[in-house]
PDB file of C-alpha atoms in Angstrom:
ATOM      1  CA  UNK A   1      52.678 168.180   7.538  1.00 91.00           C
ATOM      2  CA  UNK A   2      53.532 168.435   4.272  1.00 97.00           C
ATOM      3  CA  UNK A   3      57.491 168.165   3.505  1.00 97.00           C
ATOM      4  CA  UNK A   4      58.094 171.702   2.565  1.00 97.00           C
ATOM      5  CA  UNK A   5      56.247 173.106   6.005  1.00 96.00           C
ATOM      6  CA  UNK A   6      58.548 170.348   7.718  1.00 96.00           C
ATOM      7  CA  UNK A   7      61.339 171.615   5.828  1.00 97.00           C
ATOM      8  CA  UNK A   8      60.140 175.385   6.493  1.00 96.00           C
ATOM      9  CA  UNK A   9      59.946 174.656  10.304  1.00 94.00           C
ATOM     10  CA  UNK A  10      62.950 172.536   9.920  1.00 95.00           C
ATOM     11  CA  UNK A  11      61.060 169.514  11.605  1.00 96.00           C
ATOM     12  CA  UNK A  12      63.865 167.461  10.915  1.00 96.00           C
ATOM     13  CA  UNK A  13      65.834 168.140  14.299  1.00 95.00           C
ATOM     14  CA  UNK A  14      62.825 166.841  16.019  1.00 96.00           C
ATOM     15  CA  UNK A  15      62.761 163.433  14.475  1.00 97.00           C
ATOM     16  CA  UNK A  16      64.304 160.424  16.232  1.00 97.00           C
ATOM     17  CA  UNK A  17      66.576 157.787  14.627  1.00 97.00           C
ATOM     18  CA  UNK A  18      66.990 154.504  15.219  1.00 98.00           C
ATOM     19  CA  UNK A  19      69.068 154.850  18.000  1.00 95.00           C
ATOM     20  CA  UNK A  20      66.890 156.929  19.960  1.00 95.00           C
ATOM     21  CA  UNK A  21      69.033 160.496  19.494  1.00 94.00           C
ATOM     22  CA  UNK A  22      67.079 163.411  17.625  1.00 95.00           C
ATOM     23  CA  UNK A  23      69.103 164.599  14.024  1.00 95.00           C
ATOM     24  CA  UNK A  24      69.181 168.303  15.923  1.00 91.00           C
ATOM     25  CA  UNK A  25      70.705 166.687  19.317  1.00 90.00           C
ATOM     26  CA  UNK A  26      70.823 169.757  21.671  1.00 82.00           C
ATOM     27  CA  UNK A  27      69.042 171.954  18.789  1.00 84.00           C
ATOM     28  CA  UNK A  28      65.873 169.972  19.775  1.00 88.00           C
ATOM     29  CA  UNK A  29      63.971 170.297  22.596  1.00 88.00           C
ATOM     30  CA  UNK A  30      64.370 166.062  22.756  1.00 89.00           C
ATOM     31  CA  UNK A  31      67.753 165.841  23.529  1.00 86.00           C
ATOM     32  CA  UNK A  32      68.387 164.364  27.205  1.00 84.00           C
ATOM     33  CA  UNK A  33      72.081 165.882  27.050  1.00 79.00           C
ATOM     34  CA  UNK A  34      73.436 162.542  27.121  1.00 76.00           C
ATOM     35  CA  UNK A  35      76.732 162.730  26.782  1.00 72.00           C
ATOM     36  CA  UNK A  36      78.012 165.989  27.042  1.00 78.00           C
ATOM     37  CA  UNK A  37      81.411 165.813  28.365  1.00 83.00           C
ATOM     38  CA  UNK A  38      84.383 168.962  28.288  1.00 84.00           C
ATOM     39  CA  UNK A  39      85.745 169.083  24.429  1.00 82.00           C
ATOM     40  CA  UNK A  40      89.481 167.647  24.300  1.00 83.00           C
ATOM     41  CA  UNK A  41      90.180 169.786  20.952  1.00 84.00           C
ATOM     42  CA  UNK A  42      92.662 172.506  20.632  1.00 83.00           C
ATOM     43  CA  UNK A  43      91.233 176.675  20.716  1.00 84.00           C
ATOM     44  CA  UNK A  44      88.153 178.024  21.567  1.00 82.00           C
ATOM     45  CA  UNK A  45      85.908 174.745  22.294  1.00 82.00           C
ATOM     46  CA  UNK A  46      88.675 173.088  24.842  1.00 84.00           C
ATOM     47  CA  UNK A  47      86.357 172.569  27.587  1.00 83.00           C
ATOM     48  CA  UNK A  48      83.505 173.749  26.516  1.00 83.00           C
ATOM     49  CA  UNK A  49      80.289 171.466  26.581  1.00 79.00           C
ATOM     50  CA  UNK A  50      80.566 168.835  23.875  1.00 79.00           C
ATOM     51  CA  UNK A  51      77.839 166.444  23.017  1.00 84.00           C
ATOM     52  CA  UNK A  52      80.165 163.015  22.632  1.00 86.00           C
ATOM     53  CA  UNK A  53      77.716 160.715  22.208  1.00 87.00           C
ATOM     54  CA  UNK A  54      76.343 162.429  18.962  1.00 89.00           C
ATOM     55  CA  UNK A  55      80.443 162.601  17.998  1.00 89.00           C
ATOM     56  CA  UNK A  56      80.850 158.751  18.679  1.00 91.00           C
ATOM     57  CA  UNK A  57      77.314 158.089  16.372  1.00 93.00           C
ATOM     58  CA  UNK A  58      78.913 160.336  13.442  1.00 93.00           C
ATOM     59  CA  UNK A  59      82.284 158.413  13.779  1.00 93.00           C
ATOM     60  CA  UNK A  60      80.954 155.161  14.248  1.00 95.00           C
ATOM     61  CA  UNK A  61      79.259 155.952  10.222  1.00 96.00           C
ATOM     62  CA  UNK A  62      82.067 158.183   8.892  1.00 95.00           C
ATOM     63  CA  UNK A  63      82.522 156.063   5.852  1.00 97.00           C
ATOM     64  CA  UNK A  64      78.799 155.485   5.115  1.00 97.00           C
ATOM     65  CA  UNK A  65      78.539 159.549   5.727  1.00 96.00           C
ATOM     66  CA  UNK A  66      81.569 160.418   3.628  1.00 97.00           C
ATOM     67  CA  UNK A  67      80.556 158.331   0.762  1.00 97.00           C
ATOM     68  CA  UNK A  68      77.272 159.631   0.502  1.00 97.00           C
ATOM     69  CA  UNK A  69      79.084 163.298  -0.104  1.00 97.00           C
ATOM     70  CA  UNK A  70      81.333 161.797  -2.742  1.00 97.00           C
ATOM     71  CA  UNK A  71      78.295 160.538  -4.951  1.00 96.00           C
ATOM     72  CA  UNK A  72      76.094 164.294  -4.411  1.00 97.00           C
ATOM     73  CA  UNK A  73      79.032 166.515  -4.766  1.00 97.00           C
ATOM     74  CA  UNK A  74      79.939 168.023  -8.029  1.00 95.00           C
ATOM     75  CA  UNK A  75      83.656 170.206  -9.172  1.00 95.00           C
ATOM     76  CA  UNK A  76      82.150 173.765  -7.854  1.00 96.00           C
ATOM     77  CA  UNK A  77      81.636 175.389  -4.638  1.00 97.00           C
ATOM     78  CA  UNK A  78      78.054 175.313  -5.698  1.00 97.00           C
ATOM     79  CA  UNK A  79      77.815 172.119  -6.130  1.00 97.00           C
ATOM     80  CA  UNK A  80      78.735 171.367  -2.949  1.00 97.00           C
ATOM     81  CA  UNK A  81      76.800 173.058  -1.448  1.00 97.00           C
ATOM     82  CA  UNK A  82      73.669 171.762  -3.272  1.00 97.00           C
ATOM     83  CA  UNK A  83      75.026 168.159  -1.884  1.00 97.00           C
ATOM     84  CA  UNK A  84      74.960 169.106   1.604  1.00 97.00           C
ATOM     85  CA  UNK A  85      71.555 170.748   0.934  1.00 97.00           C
ATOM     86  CA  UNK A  86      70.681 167.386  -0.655  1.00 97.00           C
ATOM     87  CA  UNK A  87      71.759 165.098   2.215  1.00 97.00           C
ATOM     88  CA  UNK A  88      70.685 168.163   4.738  1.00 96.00           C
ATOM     89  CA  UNK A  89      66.691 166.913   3.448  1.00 97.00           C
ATOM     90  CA  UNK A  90      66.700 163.616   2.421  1.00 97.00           C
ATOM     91  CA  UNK A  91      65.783 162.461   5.812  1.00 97.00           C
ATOM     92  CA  UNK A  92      62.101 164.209   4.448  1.00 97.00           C
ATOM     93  CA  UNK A  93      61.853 161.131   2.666  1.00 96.00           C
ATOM     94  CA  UNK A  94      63.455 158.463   4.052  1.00 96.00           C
ATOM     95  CA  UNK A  95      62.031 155.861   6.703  1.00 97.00           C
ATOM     96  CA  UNK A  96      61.214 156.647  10.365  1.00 96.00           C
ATOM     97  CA  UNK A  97      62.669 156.378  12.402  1.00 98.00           C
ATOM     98  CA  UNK A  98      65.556 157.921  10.584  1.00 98.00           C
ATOM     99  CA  UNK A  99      68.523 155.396  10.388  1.00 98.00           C
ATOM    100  CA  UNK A 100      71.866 155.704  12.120  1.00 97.00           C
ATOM    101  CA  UNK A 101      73.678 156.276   9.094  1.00 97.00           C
ATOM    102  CA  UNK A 102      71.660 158.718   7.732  1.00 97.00           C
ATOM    103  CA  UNK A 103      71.675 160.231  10.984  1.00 97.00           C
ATOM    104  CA  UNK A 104      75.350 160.792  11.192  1.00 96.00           C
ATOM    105  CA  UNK A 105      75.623 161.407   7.384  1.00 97.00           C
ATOM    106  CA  UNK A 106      72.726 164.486   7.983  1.00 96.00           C
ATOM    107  CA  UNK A 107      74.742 165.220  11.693  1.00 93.00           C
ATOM    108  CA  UNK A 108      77.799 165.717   9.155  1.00 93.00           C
ATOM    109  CA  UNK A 109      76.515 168.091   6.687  1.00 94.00           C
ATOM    110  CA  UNK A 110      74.826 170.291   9.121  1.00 90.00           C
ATOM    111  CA  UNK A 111      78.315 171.128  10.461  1.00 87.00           C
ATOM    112  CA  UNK A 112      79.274 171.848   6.843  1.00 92.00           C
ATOM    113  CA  UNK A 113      76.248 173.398   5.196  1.00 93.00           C
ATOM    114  CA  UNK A 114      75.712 176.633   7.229  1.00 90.00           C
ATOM    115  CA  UNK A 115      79.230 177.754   7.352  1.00 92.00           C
ATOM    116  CA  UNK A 116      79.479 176.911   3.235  1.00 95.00           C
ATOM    117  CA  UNK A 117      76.769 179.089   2.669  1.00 95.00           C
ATOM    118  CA  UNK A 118      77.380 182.186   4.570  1.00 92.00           C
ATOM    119  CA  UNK A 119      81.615 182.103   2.616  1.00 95.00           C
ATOM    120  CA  UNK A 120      78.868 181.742  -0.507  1.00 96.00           C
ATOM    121  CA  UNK A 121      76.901 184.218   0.165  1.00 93.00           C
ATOM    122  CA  UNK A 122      79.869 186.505   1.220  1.00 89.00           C
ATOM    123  CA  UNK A 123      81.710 185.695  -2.320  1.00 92.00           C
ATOM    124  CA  UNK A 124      79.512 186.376  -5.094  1.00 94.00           C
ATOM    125  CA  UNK A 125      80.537 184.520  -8.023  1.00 95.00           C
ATOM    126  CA  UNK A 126      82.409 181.568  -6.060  1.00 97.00           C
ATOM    127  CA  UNK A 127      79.760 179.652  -6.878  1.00 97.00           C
ATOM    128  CA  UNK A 128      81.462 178.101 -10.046  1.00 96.00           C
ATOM    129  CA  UNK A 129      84.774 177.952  -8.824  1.00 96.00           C
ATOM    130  CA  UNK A 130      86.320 174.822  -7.161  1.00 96.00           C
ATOM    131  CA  UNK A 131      85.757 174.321  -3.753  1.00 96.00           C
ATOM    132  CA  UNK A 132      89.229 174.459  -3.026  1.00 94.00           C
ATOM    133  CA  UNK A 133      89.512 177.838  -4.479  1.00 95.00           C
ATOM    134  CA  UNK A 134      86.884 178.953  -1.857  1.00 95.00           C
ATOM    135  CA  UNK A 135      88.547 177.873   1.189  1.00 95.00           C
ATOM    136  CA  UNK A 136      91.066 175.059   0.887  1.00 95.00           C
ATOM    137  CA  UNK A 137      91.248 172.080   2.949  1.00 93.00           C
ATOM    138  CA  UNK A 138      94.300 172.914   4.575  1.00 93.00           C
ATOM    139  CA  UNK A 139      93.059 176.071   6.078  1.00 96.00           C
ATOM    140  CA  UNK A 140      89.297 175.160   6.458  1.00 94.00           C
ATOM    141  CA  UNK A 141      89.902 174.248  10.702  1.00 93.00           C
ATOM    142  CA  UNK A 142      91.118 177.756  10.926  1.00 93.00           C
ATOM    143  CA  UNK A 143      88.600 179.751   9.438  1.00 93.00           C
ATOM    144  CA  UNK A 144      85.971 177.697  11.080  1.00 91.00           C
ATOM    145  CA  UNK A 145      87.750 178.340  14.573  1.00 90.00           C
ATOM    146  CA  UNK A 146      88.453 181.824  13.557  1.00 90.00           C
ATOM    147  CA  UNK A 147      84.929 182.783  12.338  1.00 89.00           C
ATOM    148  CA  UNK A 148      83.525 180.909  16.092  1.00 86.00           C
ATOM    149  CA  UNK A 149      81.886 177.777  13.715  1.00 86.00           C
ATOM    150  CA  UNK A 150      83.024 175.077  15.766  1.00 83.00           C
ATOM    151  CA  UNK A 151      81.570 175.611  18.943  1.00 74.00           C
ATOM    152  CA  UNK A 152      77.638 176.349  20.436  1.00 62.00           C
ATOM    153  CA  UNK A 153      73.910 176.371  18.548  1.00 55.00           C
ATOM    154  CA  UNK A 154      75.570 176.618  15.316  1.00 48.00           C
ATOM    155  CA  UNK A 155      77.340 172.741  15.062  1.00 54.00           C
ATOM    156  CA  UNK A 156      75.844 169.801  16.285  1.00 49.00           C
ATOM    157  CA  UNK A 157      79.198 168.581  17.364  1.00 57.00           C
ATOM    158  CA  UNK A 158      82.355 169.943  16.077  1.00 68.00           C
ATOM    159  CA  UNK A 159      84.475 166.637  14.829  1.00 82.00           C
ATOM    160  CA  UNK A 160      88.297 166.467  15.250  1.00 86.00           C
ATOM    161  CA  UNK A 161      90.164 168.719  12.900  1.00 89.00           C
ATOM    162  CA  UNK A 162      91.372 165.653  10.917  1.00 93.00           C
ATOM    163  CA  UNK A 163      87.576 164.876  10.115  1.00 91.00           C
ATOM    164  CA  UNK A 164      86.256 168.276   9.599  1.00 92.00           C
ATOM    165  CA  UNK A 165      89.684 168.271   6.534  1.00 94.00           C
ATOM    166  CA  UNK A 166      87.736 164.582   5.787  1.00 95.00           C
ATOM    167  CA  UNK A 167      84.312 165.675   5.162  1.00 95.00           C
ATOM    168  CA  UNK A 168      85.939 168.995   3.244  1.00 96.00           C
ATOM    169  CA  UNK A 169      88.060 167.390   0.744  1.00 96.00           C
ATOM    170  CA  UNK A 170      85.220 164.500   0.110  1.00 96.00           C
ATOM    171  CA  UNK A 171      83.115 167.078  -1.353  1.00 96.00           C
ATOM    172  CA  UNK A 172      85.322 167.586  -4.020  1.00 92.00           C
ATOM    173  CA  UNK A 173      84.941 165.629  -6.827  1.00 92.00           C
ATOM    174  CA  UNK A 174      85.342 165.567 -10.846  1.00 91.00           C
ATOM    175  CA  UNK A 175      81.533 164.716 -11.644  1.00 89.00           C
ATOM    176  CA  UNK A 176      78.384 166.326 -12.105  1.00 85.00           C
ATOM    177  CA  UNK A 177      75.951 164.159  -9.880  1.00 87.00           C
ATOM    178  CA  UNK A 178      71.909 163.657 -10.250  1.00 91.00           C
ATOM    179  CA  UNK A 179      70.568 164.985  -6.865  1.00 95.00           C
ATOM    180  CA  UNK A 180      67.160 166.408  -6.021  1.00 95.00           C
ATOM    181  CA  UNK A 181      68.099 170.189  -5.596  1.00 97.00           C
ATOM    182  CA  UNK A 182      64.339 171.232  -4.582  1.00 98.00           C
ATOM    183  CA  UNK A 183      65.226 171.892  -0.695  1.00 97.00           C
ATOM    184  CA  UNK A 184      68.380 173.799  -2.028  1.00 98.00           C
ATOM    185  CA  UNK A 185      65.874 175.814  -4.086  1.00 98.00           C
ATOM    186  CA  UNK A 186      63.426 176.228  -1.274  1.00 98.00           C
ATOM    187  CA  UNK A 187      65.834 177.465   0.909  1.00 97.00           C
ATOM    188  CA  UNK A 188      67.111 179.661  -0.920  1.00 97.00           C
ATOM    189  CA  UNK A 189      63.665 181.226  -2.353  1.00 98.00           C
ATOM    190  CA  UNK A 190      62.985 181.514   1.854  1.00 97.00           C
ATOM    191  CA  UNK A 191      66.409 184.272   1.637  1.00 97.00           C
ATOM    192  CA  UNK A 192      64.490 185.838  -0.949  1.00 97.00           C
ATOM    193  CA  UNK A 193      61.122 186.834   0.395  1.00 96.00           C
ATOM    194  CA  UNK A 194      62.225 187.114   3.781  1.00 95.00           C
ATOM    195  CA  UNK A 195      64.857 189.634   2.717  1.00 95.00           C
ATOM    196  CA  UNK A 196      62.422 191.421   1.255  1.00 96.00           C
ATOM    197  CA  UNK A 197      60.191 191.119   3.891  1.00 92.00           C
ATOM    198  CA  UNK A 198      62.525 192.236   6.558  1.00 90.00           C
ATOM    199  CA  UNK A 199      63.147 195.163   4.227  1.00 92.00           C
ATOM    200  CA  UNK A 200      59.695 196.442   4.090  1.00 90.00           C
ATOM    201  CA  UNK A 201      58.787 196.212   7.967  1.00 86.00           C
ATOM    202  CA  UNK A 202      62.146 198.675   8.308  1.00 85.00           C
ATOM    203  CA  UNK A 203      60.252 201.156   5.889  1.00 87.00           C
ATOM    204  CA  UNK A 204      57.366 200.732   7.879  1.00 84.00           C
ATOM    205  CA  UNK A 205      55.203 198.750   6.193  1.00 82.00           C
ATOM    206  CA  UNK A 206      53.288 197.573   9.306  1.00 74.00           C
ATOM    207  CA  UNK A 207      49.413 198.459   8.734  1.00 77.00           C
ATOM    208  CA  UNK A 208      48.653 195.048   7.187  1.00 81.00           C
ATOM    209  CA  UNK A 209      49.781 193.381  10.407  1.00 82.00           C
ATOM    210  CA  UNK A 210      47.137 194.649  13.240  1.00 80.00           C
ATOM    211  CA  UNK A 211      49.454 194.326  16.146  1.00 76.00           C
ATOM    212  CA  UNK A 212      52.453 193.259  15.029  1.00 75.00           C
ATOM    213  CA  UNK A 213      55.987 193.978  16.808  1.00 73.00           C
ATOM    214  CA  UNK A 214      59.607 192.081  16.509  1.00 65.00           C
ATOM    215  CA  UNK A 215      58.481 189.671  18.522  1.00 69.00           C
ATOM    216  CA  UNK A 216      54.838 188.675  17.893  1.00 76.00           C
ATOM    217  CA  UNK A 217      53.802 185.343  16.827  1.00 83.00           C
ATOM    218  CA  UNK A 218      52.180 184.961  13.914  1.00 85.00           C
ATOM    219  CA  UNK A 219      48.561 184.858  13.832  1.00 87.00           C
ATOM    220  CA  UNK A 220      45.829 183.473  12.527  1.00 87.00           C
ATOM    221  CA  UNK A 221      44.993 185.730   8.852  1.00 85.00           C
ATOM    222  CA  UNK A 222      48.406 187.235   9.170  1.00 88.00           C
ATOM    223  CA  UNK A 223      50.344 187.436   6.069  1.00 89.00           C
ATOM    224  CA  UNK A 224      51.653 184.267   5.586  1.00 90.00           C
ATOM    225  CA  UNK A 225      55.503 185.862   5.137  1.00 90.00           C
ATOM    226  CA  UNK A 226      54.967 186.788   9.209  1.00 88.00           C
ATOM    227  CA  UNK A 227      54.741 183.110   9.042  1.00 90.00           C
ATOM    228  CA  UNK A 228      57.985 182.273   7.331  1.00 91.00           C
ATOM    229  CA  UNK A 229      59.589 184.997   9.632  1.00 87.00           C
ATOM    230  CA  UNK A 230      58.812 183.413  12.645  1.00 85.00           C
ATOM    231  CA  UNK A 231      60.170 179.857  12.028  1.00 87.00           C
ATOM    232  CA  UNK A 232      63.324 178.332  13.053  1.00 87.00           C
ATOM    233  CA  UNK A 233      64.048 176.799  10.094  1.00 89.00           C
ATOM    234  CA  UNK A 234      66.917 177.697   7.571  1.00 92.00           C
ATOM    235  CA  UNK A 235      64.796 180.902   7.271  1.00 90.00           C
ATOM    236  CA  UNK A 236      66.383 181.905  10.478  1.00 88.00           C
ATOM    237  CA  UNK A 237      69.645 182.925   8.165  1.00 89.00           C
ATOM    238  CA  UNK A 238      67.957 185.891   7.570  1.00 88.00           C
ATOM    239  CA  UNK A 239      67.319 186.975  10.516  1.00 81.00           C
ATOM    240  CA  UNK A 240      71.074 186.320  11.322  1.00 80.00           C
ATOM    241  CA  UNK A 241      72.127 188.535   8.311  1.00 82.00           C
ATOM    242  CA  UNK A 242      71.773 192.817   8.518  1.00 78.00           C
ATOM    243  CA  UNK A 243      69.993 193.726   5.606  1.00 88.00           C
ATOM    244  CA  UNK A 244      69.843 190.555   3.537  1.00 93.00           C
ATOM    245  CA  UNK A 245      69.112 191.245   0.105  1.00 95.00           C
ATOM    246  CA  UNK A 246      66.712 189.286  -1.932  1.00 97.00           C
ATOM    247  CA  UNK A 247      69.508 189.035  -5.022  1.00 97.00           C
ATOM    248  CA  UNK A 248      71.729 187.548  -2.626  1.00 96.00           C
ATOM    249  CA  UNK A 249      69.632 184.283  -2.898  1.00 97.00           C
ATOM    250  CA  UNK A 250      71.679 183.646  -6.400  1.00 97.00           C
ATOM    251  CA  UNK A 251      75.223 183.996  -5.091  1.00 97.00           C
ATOM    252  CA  UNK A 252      74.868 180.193  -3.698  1.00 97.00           C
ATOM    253  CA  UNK A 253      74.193 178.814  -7.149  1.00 97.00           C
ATOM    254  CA  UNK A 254      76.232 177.981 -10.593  1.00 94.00           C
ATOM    255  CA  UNK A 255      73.235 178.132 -12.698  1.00 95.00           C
ATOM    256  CA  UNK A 256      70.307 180.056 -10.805  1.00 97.00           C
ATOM    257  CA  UNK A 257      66.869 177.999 -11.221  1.00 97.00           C
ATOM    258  CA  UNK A 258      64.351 180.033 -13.422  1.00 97.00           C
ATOM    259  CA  UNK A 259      61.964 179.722 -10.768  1.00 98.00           C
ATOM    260  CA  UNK A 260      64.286 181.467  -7.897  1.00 98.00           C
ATOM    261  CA  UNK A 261      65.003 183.742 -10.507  1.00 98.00           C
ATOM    262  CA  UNK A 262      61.717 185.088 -11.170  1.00 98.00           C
ATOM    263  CA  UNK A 263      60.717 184.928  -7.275  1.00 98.00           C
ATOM    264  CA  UNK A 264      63.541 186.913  -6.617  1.00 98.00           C
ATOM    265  CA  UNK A 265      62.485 189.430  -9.045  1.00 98.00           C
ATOM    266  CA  UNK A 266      58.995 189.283  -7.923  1.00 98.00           C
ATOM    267  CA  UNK A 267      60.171 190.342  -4.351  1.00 97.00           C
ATOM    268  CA  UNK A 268      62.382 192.875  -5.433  1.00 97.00           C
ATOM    269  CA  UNK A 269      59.456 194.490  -7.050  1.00 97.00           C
ATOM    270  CA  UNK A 270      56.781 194.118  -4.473  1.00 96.00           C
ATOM    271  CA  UNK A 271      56.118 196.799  -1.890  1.00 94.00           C
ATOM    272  CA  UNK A 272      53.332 195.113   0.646  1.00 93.00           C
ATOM    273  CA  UNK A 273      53.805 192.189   2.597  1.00 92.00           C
ATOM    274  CA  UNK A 274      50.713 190.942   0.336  1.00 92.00           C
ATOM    275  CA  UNK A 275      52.744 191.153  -2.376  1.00 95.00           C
ATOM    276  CA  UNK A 276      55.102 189.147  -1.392  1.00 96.00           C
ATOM    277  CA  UNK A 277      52.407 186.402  -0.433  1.00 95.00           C
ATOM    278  CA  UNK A 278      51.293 186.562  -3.645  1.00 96.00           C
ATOM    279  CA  UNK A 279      55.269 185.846  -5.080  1.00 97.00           C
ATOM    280  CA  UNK A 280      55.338 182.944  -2.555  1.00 97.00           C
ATOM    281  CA  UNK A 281      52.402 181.015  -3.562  1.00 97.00           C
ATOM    282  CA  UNK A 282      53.268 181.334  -7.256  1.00 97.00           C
ATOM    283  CA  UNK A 283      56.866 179.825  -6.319  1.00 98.00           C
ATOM    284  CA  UNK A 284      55.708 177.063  -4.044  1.00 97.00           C
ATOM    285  CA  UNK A 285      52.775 176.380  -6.956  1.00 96.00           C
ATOM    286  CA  UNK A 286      55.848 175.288  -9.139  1.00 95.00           C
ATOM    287  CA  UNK A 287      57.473 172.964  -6.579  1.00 97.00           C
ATOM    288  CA  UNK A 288      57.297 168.656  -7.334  1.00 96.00           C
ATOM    289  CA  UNK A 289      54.247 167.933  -6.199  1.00 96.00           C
ATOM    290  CA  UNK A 290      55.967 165.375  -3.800  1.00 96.00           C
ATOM    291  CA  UNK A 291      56.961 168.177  -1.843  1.00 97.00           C
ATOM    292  CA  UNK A 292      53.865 170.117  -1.035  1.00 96.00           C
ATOM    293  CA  UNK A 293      51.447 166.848  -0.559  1.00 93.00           C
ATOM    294  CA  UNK A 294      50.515 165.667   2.838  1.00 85.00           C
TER     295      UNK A 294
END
């Protein structure tokens, strides 16, 4: 598996670290539901499942984990979010088993990355304004409560509101880092064409896909966008979004790559499903090559 299908697939909650826990925890089929216990916090988690085991493993590395968002973060809302992207796929790279700390640092910006980018996505043009500007720290705990973040498939395991402030306010920082923004750019591509895609099986555009409903599984010789649809990984936004745009795909960047910028205009423009293959391959032909070799 190359790393963008593992990224694709998001094979990354699957792998084990070297404490035996896999990064997803309970988003993996893995996870023994060791230590879920009733959550002690304040609002809508109290007593609720909580995973405290995968809490205690993100504690136990907070410093490690909060230091490694200090040196990918950047002054914008963007570039925060291209850190937690960073961190998010590093593990692709990285020994296996994954270590501890990397564990807990990517257990930390998973909780972080998919609320970020849906208050990006929402805010077009926030982008290149301060993080703080976005949401500040002092009120991020209560729009994450409010907006149901902190609790169920979409957190590993909510931290105390102290940390949650922690992680926030360490991705704010005066410097422009040197990260490898190619998942960011992946991911976001995966918006495009799916949004696209989405958009043309509501018109009806079903006659390339002999037998295809909501709910099929791709098949062998299907267009490989049915593909795309189908996996879990951070695909799955889309399917999470009404009517997900392909343009929307720029809102989460300062300076949009050329390369998402010409897919997105690609899908825009296409009108079959082939199409949009064809738009696909020519953007995954222009990835590193470290990211599409086996």
């Amino acid at each position: 598996m190359t790393p963008l299908e593992a990224l694709v697939h998001d094979s990354l909650l699957d792998w084990i670290d070297t404490e035996g826990r896999p990064l997803g925890e309970s988003a993996s089929p893995l996870w023994d539901g060791e230590g879920e216990r009733a959550c002690p916090f304040a609002g809508s988690r109290r007593g609720r499942p909580m995973n405290t085991a995968a809490l205690a493993q993100v504690l136990a590395h907070r410093e490690q984990a909060l230091a490694a968002l200090r040196a990918a973060s950047g002054p914008t809302a963007g570039d925060a979010w291209l850190a937690t992207c960073a961190l998010r796929w590093a593990p692709l790279f990285g020994p296996r088993p994954v270590p501890a700390t990397d564990a807990a640092t990517f257990k930390t910006v998973l909780g972080i990355t998919r609320p970020l980018t849906s208050w990006l996505l929402l805010s077009p043009g926030s982008a290149g304004e301060p993080l703080h500007t976005l949401v500040p720290p002092g009120t991020v705990v209560d729009r994450l409560e409010h907006e149901g973040w902190l609790h169920g498939s979409r957190q590993v395991c909510a931290a105390p509101p102290e940390r949650i402030v922690e992680a926030w306010e360490a991705l704010v920082v005066p410097d422009i880092p040197e990260i490898d923004t190619t998942g960011a750019l992946v991911a976001s591509g995966l918006w495009a064409v799916l949004g696209q895609t989405r958009s043309l099986l509501r018109q009806g555009v079903l006659h390339e896909v002999p037998g295809w409903s909501p709910v099929a599984s791709p098949q062998p010789g299907w267009p490989a966008v049915t593909h795309l649809l189908a996996a879990r990984g951070p695909g799955s936004l889309v399917r999470e979004v009404p009517r997900f745009e392909p343009r929307w795909a720029r809102h989460v960047w300062v300076d949009v790559p050329p390369a998402l910028d010409a897919l997105v205009t690609a899908c825009e423009q296409s009108r079959t499903l082939s199409d949009l293959d064809g738009a696909w391959a020519a953007f995954v032909h222009a990835l590193p090559a470290a990211w599409t070799a086996t």
